[in-house]
Amino acid sequence: LFRSNLRVFRALHEGFPARLQQSRERSGLSMRTLSTAAGVSVQAWSNSEAGKVVPRVDTAERMAVALGVAPSWLAFGEGPGPN
């Protein structure tokens, strides 16, 4: 279980911020709109894009749903990404 959690943490930490920003920019939606849809604060979204924080897995999943991308793509770069 620890190794699995470590894999998730590393994947989110390494590529998540860039994929989150790319998805938001391609969506054409504001950070405020997306953060509201995901149930997170604008500050939390901004900090996630900046790589200052690593969101919990359930938060990353909600962000993916708000963006319309596969959670696996947002977390690991695998699966359907932004159009």
mmCIF file with all atom_site columns, C-alpha atoms in Angstrom:
data_model
loop_
_atom_site.group_PDB
_atom_site.id
_atom_site.type_symbol
_atom_site.label_atom_id
_atom_site.label_alt_id
_atom_site.label_comp_id
_atom_site.label_asym_id
_atom_site.label_entity_id
_atom_site.label_seq_id
_atom_site.pdbx_PDB_ins_code
_atom_site.Cartn_x
_atom_site.Cartn_y
_atom_site.Cartn_z
_atom_site.occupancy
_atom_site.B_iso_or_equiv
_atom_site.pdbx_formal_charge
_atom_site.auth_seq_id
_atom_site.auth_comp_id
_atom_site.auth_asym_id
_atom_site.auth_atom_id
_atom_site.pdbx_PDB_model_num
ATOM 1  C CA . LEU A 1 1  ? 0.000   0.000  0.000   1.00 0.00 ? 1  LEU A CA 1
ATOM 2  C CA . PHE A 1 2  ? 2.812   2.413  0.841   1.00 0.00 ? 2  PHE A CA 1
ATOM 3  C CA . ARG A 1 3  ? 4.502   1.875  -2.545  1.00 0.00 ? 3  ARG A CA 1
ATOM 4  C CA . SER A 1 4  ? 1.210   2.408  -4.315  1.00 0.00 ? 4  SER A CA 1
ATOM 5  C CA . ASN A 1 5  ? 0.654   5.678  -2.467  1.00 0.00 ? 5  ASN A CA 1
ATOM 6  C CA . LEU A 1 6  ? 4.226   6.733  -3.184  1.00 0.00 ? 6  LEU A CA 1
ATOM 7  C CA . ARG A 1 7  ? 3.706   6.088  -6.919  1.00 0.00 ? 7  ARG A CA 1
ATOM 8  C CA . VAL A 1 8  ? 0.579   8.223  -6.891  1.00 0.00 ? 8  VAL A CA 1
ATOM 9  C CA . PHE A 1 9  ? 2.346   10.997 -5.002  1.00 0.00 ? 9  PHE A CA 1
ATOM 10 C CA . ARG A 1 10 ? 5.332   11.045 -7.375  1.00 0.00 ? 10 ARG A CA 1
ATOM 11 C CA . ALA A 1 11 ? 3.142   11.012 -10.481 1.00 0.00 ? 11 ALA A CA 1
ATOM 12 C CA . LEU A 1 12 ? 1.024   13.869 -9.193  1.00 0.00 ? 12 LEU A CA 1
ATOM 13 C CA . HIS A 1 13 ? 4.043   15.840 -8.080  1.00 0.00 ? 13 HIS A CA 1
ATOM 14 C CA . GLU A 1 14 ? 6.024   15.409 -11.303 1.00 0.00 ? 14 GLU A CA 1
ATOM 15 C CA . GLY A 1 15 ? 3.531   15.996 -14.113 1.00 0.00 ? 15 GLY A CA 1
ATOM 16 C CA . PHE A 1 16 ? 0.285   17.033 -12.539 1.00 0.00 ? 16 PHE A CA 1
ATOM 17 C CA . PRO A 1 17 ? 0.863   20.818 -12.427 1.00 0.00 ? 17 PRO A CA 1
ATOM 18 C CA . ALA A 1 18 ? 1.632   21.097 -16.146 1.00 0.00 ? 18 ALA A CA 1
ATOM 19 C CA . ARG A 1 19 ? -1.260  18.841 -17.167 1.00 0.00 ? 19 ARG A CA 1
ATOM 20 C CA . LEU A 1 20 ? -3.636  20.750 -14.887 1.00 0.00 ? 20 LEU A CA 1
ATOM 21 C CA . GLN A 1 21 ? -2.653  24.090 -16.407 1.00 0.00 ? 21 GLN A CA 1
ATOM 22 C CA . GLN A 1 22 ? -2.730  22.729 -19.961 1.00 0.00 ? 22 GLN A CA 1
ATOM 23 C CA . SER A 1 23 ? -6.205  21.293 -19.414 1.00 0.00 ? 23 SER A CA 1
ATOM 24 C CA . ARG A 1 24 ? -7.513  24.524 -17.918 1.00 0.00 ? 24 ARG A CA 1
ATOM 25 C CA . GLU A 1 25 ? -6.131  26.627 -20.753 1.00 0.00 ? 25 GLU A CA 1
ATOM 26 C CA . ARG A 1 26 ? -7.573  24.306 -23.397 1.00 0.00 ? 26 ARG A CA 1
ATOM 27 C CA . SER A 1 27 ? -10.959 24.256 -21.663 1.00 0.00 ? 27 SER A CA 1
ATOM 28 C CA . GLY A 1 28 ? -11.322 28.010 -22.058 1.00 0.00 ? 28 GLY A CA 1
ATOM 29 C CA . LEU A 1 29 ? -12.821 28.183 -18.578 1.00 0.00 ? 29 LEU A CA 1
ATOM 30 C CA . SER A 1 30 ? -11.592 30.365 -15.765 1.00 0.00 ? 30 SER A CA 1
ATOM 31 C CA . MET A 1 31 ? -9.766  29.026 -12.757 1.00 0.00 ? 31 MET A CA 1
ATOM 32 C CA . ARG A 1 32 ? -12.658 30.281 -10.605 1.00 0.00 ? 32 ARG A CA 1
ATOM 33 C CA . THR A 1 33 ? -15.261 28.399 -12.650 1.00 0.00 ? 33 THR A CA 1
ATOM 34 C CA . LEU A 1 34 ? -13.253 25.180 -12.599 1.00 0.00 ? 34 LEU A CA 1
ATOM 35 C CA . SER A 1 35 ? -12.357 25.384 -8.930  1.00 0.00 ? 35 SER A CA 1
ATOM 36 C CA . THR A 1 36 ? -16.008 25.894 -8.037  1.00 0.00 ? 36 THR A CA 1
ATOM 37 C CA . ALA A 1 37 ? -17.010 22.908 -10.175 1.00 0.00 ? 37 ALA A CA 1
ATOM 38 C CA . ALA A 1 38 ? -14.330 20.777 -8.478  1.00 0.00 ? 38 ALA A CA 1
ATOM 39 C CA . GLY A 1 39 ? -15.244 21.954 -4.994  1.00 0.00 ? 39 GLY A CA 1
ATOM 40 C CA . VAL A 1 40 ? -11.846 23.472 -4.219  1.00 0.00 ? 40 VAL A CA 1
ATOM 41 C CA . SER A 1 41 ? -10.765 27.031 -3.546  1.00 0.00 ? 41 SER A CA 1
ATOM 42 C CA . VAL A 1 42 ? -9.198  29.147 -6.268  1.00 0.00 ? 42 VAL A CA 1
ATOM 43 C CA . GLN A 1 43 ? -6.088  29.297 -4.083  1.00 0.00 ? 43 GLN A CA 1
ATOM 44 C CA . ALA A 1 44 ? -5.896  25.496 -3.909  1.00 0.00 ? 44 ALA A CA 1
ATOM 45 C CA . TRP A 1 45 ? -6.256  25.245 -7.694  1.00 0.00 ? 45 TRP A CA 1
ATOM 46 C CA . SER A 1 46 ? -3.619  27.919 -8.235  1.00 0.00 ? 46 SER A CA 1
ATOM 47 C CA . ASN A 1 47 ? -1.209  26.262 -5.808  1.00 0.00 ? 47 ASN A CA 1
ATOM 48 C CA . SER A 1 48 ? -1.738  22.922 -7.551  1.00 0.00 ? 48 SER A CA 1
ATOM 49 C CA . GLU A 1 49 ? -0.928  24.442 -10.950 1.00 0.00 ? 49 GLU A CA 1
ATOM 50 C CA . ALA A 1 50 ? 2.160   26.091 -9.498  1.00 0.00 ? 50 ALA A CA 1
ATOM 51 C CA . GLY A 1 51 ? 3.348   22.805 -8.015  1.00 0.00 ? 51 GLY A CA 1
ATOM 52 C CA . LYS A 1 52 ? 3.286   24.254 -4.506  1.00 0.00 ? 52 LYS A CA 1
ATOM 53 C CA . VAL A 1 53 ? 0.942   21.549 -3.250  1.00 0.00 ? 53 VAL A CA 1
ATOM 54 C CA . VAL A 1 54 ? -0.018  18.058 -4.311  1.00 0.00 ? 54 VAL A CA 1
ATOM 55 C CA . PRO A 1 55 ? -3.767  17.544 -4.074  1.00 0.00 ? 55 PRO A CA 1
ATOM 56 C CA . ARG A 1 56 ? -5.237  14.448 -2.507  1.00 0.00 ? 56 ARG A CA 1
ATOM 57 C CA . VAL A 1 57 ? -6.288  11.792 -4.984  1.00 0.00 ? 57 VAL A CA 1
ATOM 58 C CA . ASP A 1 58 ? -9.992  12.497 -4.497  1.00 0.00 ? 58 ASP A CA 1
ATOM 59 C CA . THR A 1 59 ? -9.382  16.201 -5.133  1.00 0.00 ? 59 THR A CA 1
ATOM 60 C CA . ALA A 1 60 ? -7.374  15.453 -8.291  1.00 0.00 ? 60 ALA A CA 1
ATOM 61 C CA . GLU A 1 61 ? -10.255 13.263 -9.490  1.00 0.00 ? 61 GLU A CA 1
ATOM 62 C CA . ARG A 1 62 ? -12.754 16.101 -8.971  1.00 0.00 ? 62 ARG A CA 1
ATOM 63 C CA . MET A 1 63 ? -10.439 18.463 -10.857 1.00 0.00 ? 63 MET A CA 1
ATOM 64 C CA . ALA A 1 64 ? -10.269 16.009 -13.764 1.00 0.00 ? 64 ALA A CA 1
ATOM 65 C CA . VAL A 1 65 ? -14.058 15.702 -13.876 1.00 0.00 ? 65 VAL A CA 1
ATOM 66 C CA . ALA A 1 66 ? -14.424 19.511 -13.894 1.00 0.00 ? 66 ALA A CA 1
ATOM 67 C CA . LEU A 1 67 ? -11.948 19.676 -16.788 1.00 0.00 ? 67 LEU A CA 1
ATOM 68 C CA . GLY A 1 68 ? -13.556 16.829 -18.724 1.00 0.00 ? 68 GLY A CA 1
ATOM 69 C CA . VAL A 1 69 ? -10.373 14.747 -18.806 1.00 0.00 ? 69 VAL A CA 1
ATOM 70 C CA . ALA A 1 70 ? -9.696  11.259 -17.533 1.00 0.00 ? 70 ALA A CA 1
ATOM 71 C CA . PRO A 1 71 ? -8.416  11.255 -13.957 1.00 0.00 ? 71 PRO A CA 1
ATOM 72 C CA . SER A 1 72 ? -5.674  8.860  -15.102 1.00 0.00 ? 72 SER A CA 1
ATOM 73 C CA . TRP A 1 73 ? -4.512  11.401 -17.678 1.00 0.00 ? 73 TRP A CA 1
ATOM 74 C CA . LEU A 1 74 ? -4.416  14.244 -15.192 1.00 0.00 ? 74 LEU A CA 1
ATOM 75 C CA . ALA A 1 75 ? -2.577  12.138 -12.615 1.00 0.00 ? 75 ALA A CA 1
ATOM 76 C CA . PHE A 1 76 ? -0.311  10.022 -14.813 1.00 0.00 ? 76 PHE A CA 1
ATOM 77 C CA . GLY A 1 77 ? -0.530  11.318 -18.388 1.00 0.00 ? 77 GLY A CA 1
ATOM 78 C CA . GLU A 1 78 ? -2.370  8.137  -19.440 1.00 0.00 ? 78 GLU A CA 1
ATOM 79 C CA . GLY A 1 79 ? -5.824  8.033  -21.022 1.00 0.00 ? 79 GLY A CA 1
ATOM 80 C CA . PRO A 1 80 ? -7.967  10.700 -22.694 1.00 0.00 ? 80 PRO A CA 1
ATOM 81 C CA . GLY A 1 81 ? -6.595  14.188 -22.176 1.00 0.00 ? 81 GLY A CA 1
ATOM 82 C CA . PRO A 1 82 ? -7.901  17.590 -23.200 1.00 0.00 ? 82 PRO A CA 1
ATOM 83 C CA . ASN A 1 83 ? -9.330  18.079 -26.681 1.00 0.00 ? 83 ASN A CA 1
#
